[in-house]
Amino acid sequence: MRLAAAILVIISALGAPALARQQIPEETMLKMRQVFTDVRDDLWLINDDFWHRGQLNRCIGTMRVLTSIDPHSTEAYENTAWLMYSDLREHDAEAFLREGLANNIDVYDLYLELGTFCYFRMRYPEAIDLYTGCVTFEDAPKYARRQLAHALEKNGDIGEALEMWLQIEASDQDYAVPEIQIDRILQGGEPSMVPEMTSHSIETRHRERHQQK
């Protein structure tokens, strides 16, 4: 309880309006920031310990605490969502990713993570919107545009998918994959079936778990 109270005090102080923060001595603010950092780092260590013990629900609980005090930890949102959907907690995973995105709209990470979540569940229009948001960031990984191209094709937007592959090819002429994909599309080849296989696997696991109950 004392730790929780301390965390609340730190969050309130660090998140206070600028005028209010100016009334707190700088030395005190520095100490509070250090305590905040120490608590955050300790939570990661606790999470690692639970992970190695196979106590995954405790990992999830620990990461929920961490994101409540540090809502800009995109890694915590990504890791926790992975644990959730690995345990077939699909709705929890998606809700947690959406919470993370709402708290981090100015970085690419969770646009990409949530876009991929939707892509592998065959929710292509949502994936396209999220991947499109992701690639607006200059530091977004190159494969995000490739994922966008795949999502466009799976959604039936063949012309837009082809245009995206042409852009990727023009930006990195030493990379062979765009040419392969462009030739396949022009020849009427089939797109990747990975989303369908992944979605089927999720449905099968849900069915098997339901039968075991």
mmCIF file of C-alpha atoms in Angstrom:
data_model
loop_
_atom_site.group_PDB
_atom_site.id
_atom_site.type_symbol
_atom_site.label_atom_id
_atom_site.label_comp_id
_atom_site.label_asym_id
_atom_site.label_seq_id
_atom_site.Cartn_x
_atom_site.Cartn_y
_atom_site.Cartn_z
ATOM 1 C CA MET A 1 0.000 0.000 0.000
ATOM 2 C CA ARG A 2 2.839 2.388 0.836
ATOM 3 C CA LEU A 3 4.433 1.698 -2.559
ATOM 4 C CA ALA A 4 1.122 2.309 -4.318
ATOM 5 C CA ALA A 5 0.657 5.567 -2.440
ATOM 6 C CA ALA A 6 4.183 6.652 -3.333
ATOM 7 C CA ILE A 7 3.561 5.865 -6.993
ATOM 8 C CA LEU A 8 0.381 7.937 -6.986
ATOM 9 C CA VAL A 9 2.190 10.877 -5.432
ATOM 10 C CA ILE A 10 4.967 10.669 -8.025
ATOM 11 C CA ILE A 11 2.539 10.423 -10.930
ATOM 12 C CA SER A 12 0.544 13.377 -9.635
ATOM 13 C CA ALA A 13 3.643 15.502 -9.240
ATOM 14 C CA LEU A 14 5.251 14.616 -12.562
ATOM 15 C CA GLY A 15 1.976 15.032 -14.407
ATOM 16 C CA ALA A 16 1.007 18.286 -12.734
ATOM 17 C CA PRO A 17 0.635 21.510 -14.744
ATOM 18 C CA ALA A 18 3.818 23.467 -15.335
ATOM 19 C CA LEU A 19 2.851 26.193 -12.857
ATOM 20 C CA ALA A 20 2.307 23.636 -10.099
ATOM 21 C CA ARG A 21 5.607 21.904 -10.888
ATOM 22 C CA GLN A 22 7.417 25.229 -10.618
ATOM 23 C CA GLN A 23 6.316 25.382 -6.983
ATOM 24 C CA ILE A 24 8.121 22.109 -6.218
ATOM 25 C CA PRO A 25 11.853 22.562 -5.535
ATOM 26 C CA GLU A 26 13.980 21.292 -8.406
ATOM 27 C CA GLU A 27 15.956 19.030 -6.090
ATOM 28 C CA THR A 28 12.729 17.390 -4.941
ATOM 29 C CA MET A 29 11.576 16.902 -8.529
ATOM 30 C CA LEU A 30 14.891 15.253 -9.418
ATOM 31 C CA LYS A 31 14.587 12.872 -6.480
ATOM 32 C CA MET A 32 11.004 12.017 -7.415
ATOM 33 C CA ARG A 33 12.012 11.342 -11.013
ATOM 34 C CA GLN A 34 14.740 9.025 -9.759
ATOM 35 C CA VAL A 35 12.270 7.167 -7.542
ATOM 36 C CA PHE A 36 9.923 6.889 -10.527
ATOM 37 C CA THR A 37 12.738 5.448 -12.646
ATOM 38 C CA ASP A 38 13.733 3.000 -9.910
ATOM 39 C CA VAL A 39 10.146 1.772 -9.477
ATOM 40 C CA ARG A 40 9.753 1.330 -13.226
ATOM 41 C CA ASP A 41 13.032 -0.576 -13.505
ATOM 42 C CA ASP A 42 12.107 -2.777 -10.541
ATOM 43 C CA LEU A 43 8.817 -3.665 -12.207
ATOM 44 C CA TRP A 44 10.693 -4.854 -15.297
ATOM 45 C CA LEU A 45 12.918 -7.019 -13.078
ATOM 46 C CA ILE A 46 9.877 -8.444 -11.306
ATOM 47 C CA ASN A 47 8.301 -9.168 -14.681
ATOM 48 C CA ASP A 48 11.446 -10.991 -15.832
ATOM 49 C CA ASP A 49 11.399 -13.116 -12.680
ATOM 50 C CA PHE A 50 7.761 -14.090 -13.227
ATOM 51 C CA TRP A 51 8.531 -14.855 -16.889
ATOM 52 C CA HIS A 52 11.325 -17.281 -16.024
ATOM 53 C CA ARG A 53 9.047 -18.987 -13.513
ATOM 54 C CA GLY A 54 6.330 -19.361 -16.123
ATOM 55 C CA GLN A 55 3.923 -17.212 -14.103
ATOM 56 C CA LEU A 56 2.511 -15.421 -17.110
ATOM 57 C CA ASN A 57 -0.614 -14.012 -15.468
ATOM 58 C CA ARG A 58 1.647 -12.321 -12.940
ATOM 59 C CA CYS A 59 3.680 -10.920 -15.839
ATOM 60 C CA ILE A 60 0.487 -9.428 -17.228
ATOM 61 C CA GLY A 61 -0.447 -7.956 -13.856
ATOM 62 C CA THR A 62 3.011 -6.458 -13.402
ATOM 63 C CA MET A 63 2.971 -4.886 -16.850
ATOM 64 C CA ARG A 64 -0.468 -3.424 -16.169
ATOM 65 C CA VAL A 65 0.994 -1.693 -13.131
ATOM 66 C CA LEU A 66 3.965 -0.508 -15.187
ATOM 67 C CA THR A 67 1.817 1.000 -17.938
ATOM 68 C CA SER A 68 -0.321 2.740 -15.337
ATOM 69 C CA ILE A 69 2.749 4.624 -14.089
ATOM 70 C CA ASP A 70 4.507 4.829 -17.461
ATOM 71 C CA PRO A 71 1.863 4.908 -20.208
ATOM 72 C CA HIS A 72 4.540 5.655 -22.800
ATOM 73 C CA SER A 73 6.220 2.261 -22.447
ATOM 74 C CA THR A 74 5.203 0.863 -25.820
ATOM 75 C CA GLU A 75 7.295 -2.248 -25.193
ATOM 76 C CA ALA A 76 5.215 -3.070 -22.113
ATOM 77 C CA TYR A 77 1.997 -2.790 -24.121
ATOM 78 C CA GLU A 78 3.398 -4.950 -26.927
ATOM 79 C CA ASN A 79 4.783 -7.662 -24.642
ATOM 80 C CA THR A 80 1.643 -7.841 -22.520
ATOM 81 C CA ALA A 81 -0.677 -8.034 -25.522
ATOM 82 C CA TRP A 82 1.439 -10.901 -26.869
ATOM 83 C CA LEU A 83 1.021 -12.789 -23.591
ATOM 84 C CA MET A 84 -2.715 -12.159 -23.691
ATOM 85 C CA TYR A 85 -3.390 -13.335 -27.214
ATOM 86 C CA SER A 86 -1.001 -16.266 -26.783
ATOM 87 C CA ASP A 87 -3.405 -17.317 -24.017
ATOM 88 C CA LEU A 88 -6.363 -16.727 -26.388
ATOM 89 C CA ARG A 89 -7.404 -13.585 -24.521
ATOM 90 C CA GLU A 90 -8.064 -11.863 -27.819
ATOM 91 C CA HIS A 91 -10.395 -9.137 -26.551
ATOM 92 C CA ASP A 92 -8.074 -8.264 -23.659
ATOM 93 C CA ALA A 93 -5.081 -8.093 -26.000
ATOM 94 C CA GLU A 94 -6.815 -5.820 -28.487
ATOM 95 C CA ALA A 95 -8.188 -3.545 -25.760
ATOM 96 C CA PHE A 96 -4.711 -3.246 -24.230
ATOM 97 C CA LEU A 97 -3.133 -2.407 -27.585
ATOM 98 C CA ARG A 98 -5.796 0.230 -28.231
ATOM 99 C CA GLU A 99 -5.146 1.730 -24.801
ATOM 100 C CA GLY A 100 -1.449 1.804 -25.643
ATOM 101 C CA LEU A 101 -2.078 3.468 -28.988
ATOM 102 C CA ALA A 102 -4.300 6.105 -27.371
ATOM 103 C CA ASN A 103 -1.427 6.913 -25.009
ATOM 104 C CA ASN A 104 1.223 6.909 -27.748
ATOM 105 C CA ILE A 105 -0.255 8.400 -30.910
ATOM 106 C CA ASP A 106 2.967 10.298 -31.649
ATOM 107 C CA VAL A 107 5.165 7.211 -32.239
ATOM 108 C CA TYR A 108 4.793 4.424 -34.792
ATOM 109 C CA ASP A 109 5.087 1.387 -32.499
ATOM 110 C CA LEU A 110 1.502 0.588 -31.607
ATOM 111 C CA TYR A 111 0.094 1.535 -35.001
ATOM 112 C CA LEU A 112 2.312 -1.263 -36.302
ATOM 113 C CA GLU A 113 1.554 -3.711 -33.496
ATOM 114 C CA LEU A 114 -2.216 -3.242 -33.636
ATOM 115 C CA GLY A 115 -2.151 -3.222 -37.436
ATOM 116 C CA THR A 116 -0.407 -6.585 -37.432
ATOM 117 C CA PHE A 117 -2.886 -7.907 -34.855
ATOM 118 C CA CYS A 118 -5.740 -6.990 -37.210
ATOM 119 C CA TYR A 119 -3.930 -8.236 -40.332
ATOM 120 C CA PHE A 120 -3.471 -11.743 -38.976
ATOM 121 C CA ARG A 121 -7.151 -11.826 -38.025
ATOM 122 C CA MET A 122 -8.143 -10.944 -41.592
ATOM 123 C CA ARG A 123 -9.452 -7.522 -40.590
ATOM 124 C CA TYR A 124 -7.782 -5.860 -43.525
ATOM 125 C CA PRO A 125 -9.486 -2.423 -43.611
ATOM 126 C CA GLU A 126 -8.472 -1.832 -39.986
ATOM 127 C CA ALA A 127 -4.964 -3.099 -40.684
ATOM 128 C CA ILE A 128 -4.655 -0.737 -43.659
ATOM 129 C CA ASP A 129 -5.669 2.280 -41.574
ATOM 130 C CA LEU A 130 -3.186 1.394 -38.843
ATOM 131 C CA TYR A 131 -0.308 0.565 -41.193
ATOM 132 C CA THR A 132 -0.988 3.816 -43.055
ATOM 133 C CA GLY A 133 -0.676 5.674 -39.759
ATOM 134 C CA CYS A 134 2.527 3.798 -38.996
ATOM 135 C CA VAL A 135 4.339 4.624 -42.234
ATOM 136 C CA THR A 136 3.786 8.360 -41.774
ATOM 137 C CA PHE A 137 6.591 8.251 -39.192
ATOM 138 C CA GLU A 138 10.076 8.651 -40.645
ATOM 139 C CA ASP A 139 11.554 6.102 -38.230
ATOM 140 C CA ALA A 140 8.989 3.395 -38.972
ATOM 141 C CA PRO A 141 10.701 0.125 -39.980
ATOM 142 C CA LYS A 142 10.872 -0.621 -43.689
ATOM 143 C CA TYR A 143 8.798 -3.769 -43.358
ATOM 144 C CA ALA A 144 5.782 -1.684 -42.279
ATOM 145 C CA ARG A 145 5.292 -0.553 -45.877
ATOM 146 C CA ARG A 146 5.571 -4.160 -47.043
ATOM 147 C CA GLN A 147 2.872 -5.126 -44.564
ATOM 148 C CA LEU A 148 0.715 -2.283 -45.867
ATOM 149 C CA ALA A 149 1.164 -3.579 -49.423
ATOM 150 C CA HIS A 150 0.124 -7.089 -48.355
ATOM 151 C CA ALA A 151 -2.923 -5.751 -46.486
ATOM 152 C CA LEU A 152 -4.000 -3.692 -49.504
ATOM 153 C CA GLU A 153 -3.773 -6.725 -51.756
ATOM 154 C CA LYS A 154 -5.664 -8.951 -49.310
ATOM 155 C CA ASN A 155 -8.372 -6.281 -49.161
ATOM 156 C CA GLY A 156 -8.734 -6.375 -52.945
ATOM 157 C CA ASP A 157 -7.019 -3.031 -53.544
ATOM 158 C CA ILE A 158 -4.683 -4.494 -56.157
ATOM 159 C CA GLY A 159 -3.760 -1.206 -57.824
ATOM 160 C CA GLU A 160 -2.838 0.425 -54.526
ATOM 161 C CA ALA A 161 -0.870 -2.646 -53.469
ATOM 162 C CA LEU A 162 1.067 -2.590 -56.738
ATOM 163 C CA GLU A 163 1.755 1.128 -56.337
ATOM 164 C CA MET A 164 3.082 0.521 -52.827
ATOM 165 C CA TRP A 165 5.439 -2.210 -54.055
ATOM 166 C CA LEU A 166 6.665 0.113 -56.810
ATOM 167 C CA GLN A 167 7.389 2.800 -54.205
ATOM 168 C CA ILE A 168 9.255 0.289 -52.049
ATOM 169 C CA GLU A 169 11.276 -0.871 -55.058
ATOM 170 C CA ALA A 170 12.183 2.711 -55.989
ATOM 171 C CA SER A 171 13.340 3.502 -52.458
ATOM 172 C CA ASP A 172 15.598 0.437 -52.151
ATOM 173 C CA GLN A 173 16.718 -0.896 -55.514
ATOM 174 C CA ASP A 174 19.066 -3.446 -53.930
ATOM 175 C CA TYR A 175 16.146 -5.200 -52.229
ATOM 176 C CA ALA A 176 14.832 -8.064 -54.384
ATOM 177 C CA VAL A 177 11.447 -8.749 -52.771
ATOM 178 C CA PRO A 178 9.476 -5.858 -54.362
ATOM 179 C CA GLU A 179 10.325 -7.062 -57.882
ATOM 180 C CA ILE A 180 9.190 -10.578 -56.974
ATOM 181 C CA GLN A 181 5.910 -9.279 -55.566
ATOM 182 C CA ILE A 182 5.311 -6.938 -58.521
ATOM 183 C CA ASP A 183 5.856 -9.768 -61.018
ATOM 184 C CA ARG A 184 3.545 -12.064 -59.051
ATOM 185 C CA ILE A 185 0.736 -9.485 -58.964
ATOM 186 C CA LEU A 186 1.090 -8.655 -62.684
ATOM 187 C CA GLN A 187 0.947 -12.367 -63.518
ATOM 188 C CA GLY A 188 -2.175 -12.874 -61.401
ATOM 189 C CA GLY A 189 -0.423 -14.894 -58.706
ATOM 190 C CA GLU A 190 -2.061 -15.598 -55.372
ATOM 191 C CA PRO A 191 -1.173 -13.493 -52.312
ATOM 192 C CA SER A 192 0.160 -14.906 -49.056
ATOM 193 C CA MET A 193 -2.228 -17.189 -47.186
ATOM 194 C CA VAL A 194 -0.552 -16.605 -43.814
ATOM 195 C CA PRO A 195 -3.427 -14.477 -42.395
ATOM 196 C CA GLU A 196 -5.955 -17.201 -43.227
ATOM 197 C CA MET A 197 -3.764 -19.895 -41.667
ATOM 198 C CA THR A 198 -3.164 -17.804 -38.559
ATOM 199 C CA SER A 199 -6.844 -16.977 -38.141
ATOM 200 C CA HIS A 200 -7.767 -20.652 -38.605
ATOM 201 C CA SER A 201 -5.187 -21.663 -36.003
ATOM 202 C CA ILE A 202 -6.654 -19.201 -33.484
ATOM 203 C CA GLU A 203 -10.180 -20.491 -34.123
ATOM 204 C CA THR A 204 -9.000 -24.102 -33.744
ATOM 205 C CA ARG A 205 -7.310 -23.367 -30.432
ATOM 206 C CA HIS A 206 -10.444 -21.622 -29.149
ATOM 207 C CA ARG A 207 -12.569 -24.609 -30.163
ATOM 208 C CA GLU A 208 -10.206 -27.105 -28.538
ATOM 209 C CA ARG A 209 -10.100 -25.122 -25.308
ATOM 210 C CA HIS A 210 -13.909 -24.918 -25.251
ATOM 211 C CA GLN A 211 -14.147 -28.703 -25.738
ATOM 212 C CA GLN A 212 -11.780 -29.302 -22.821
ATOM 213 C CA LYS A 213 -14.047 -27.433 -20.404
#
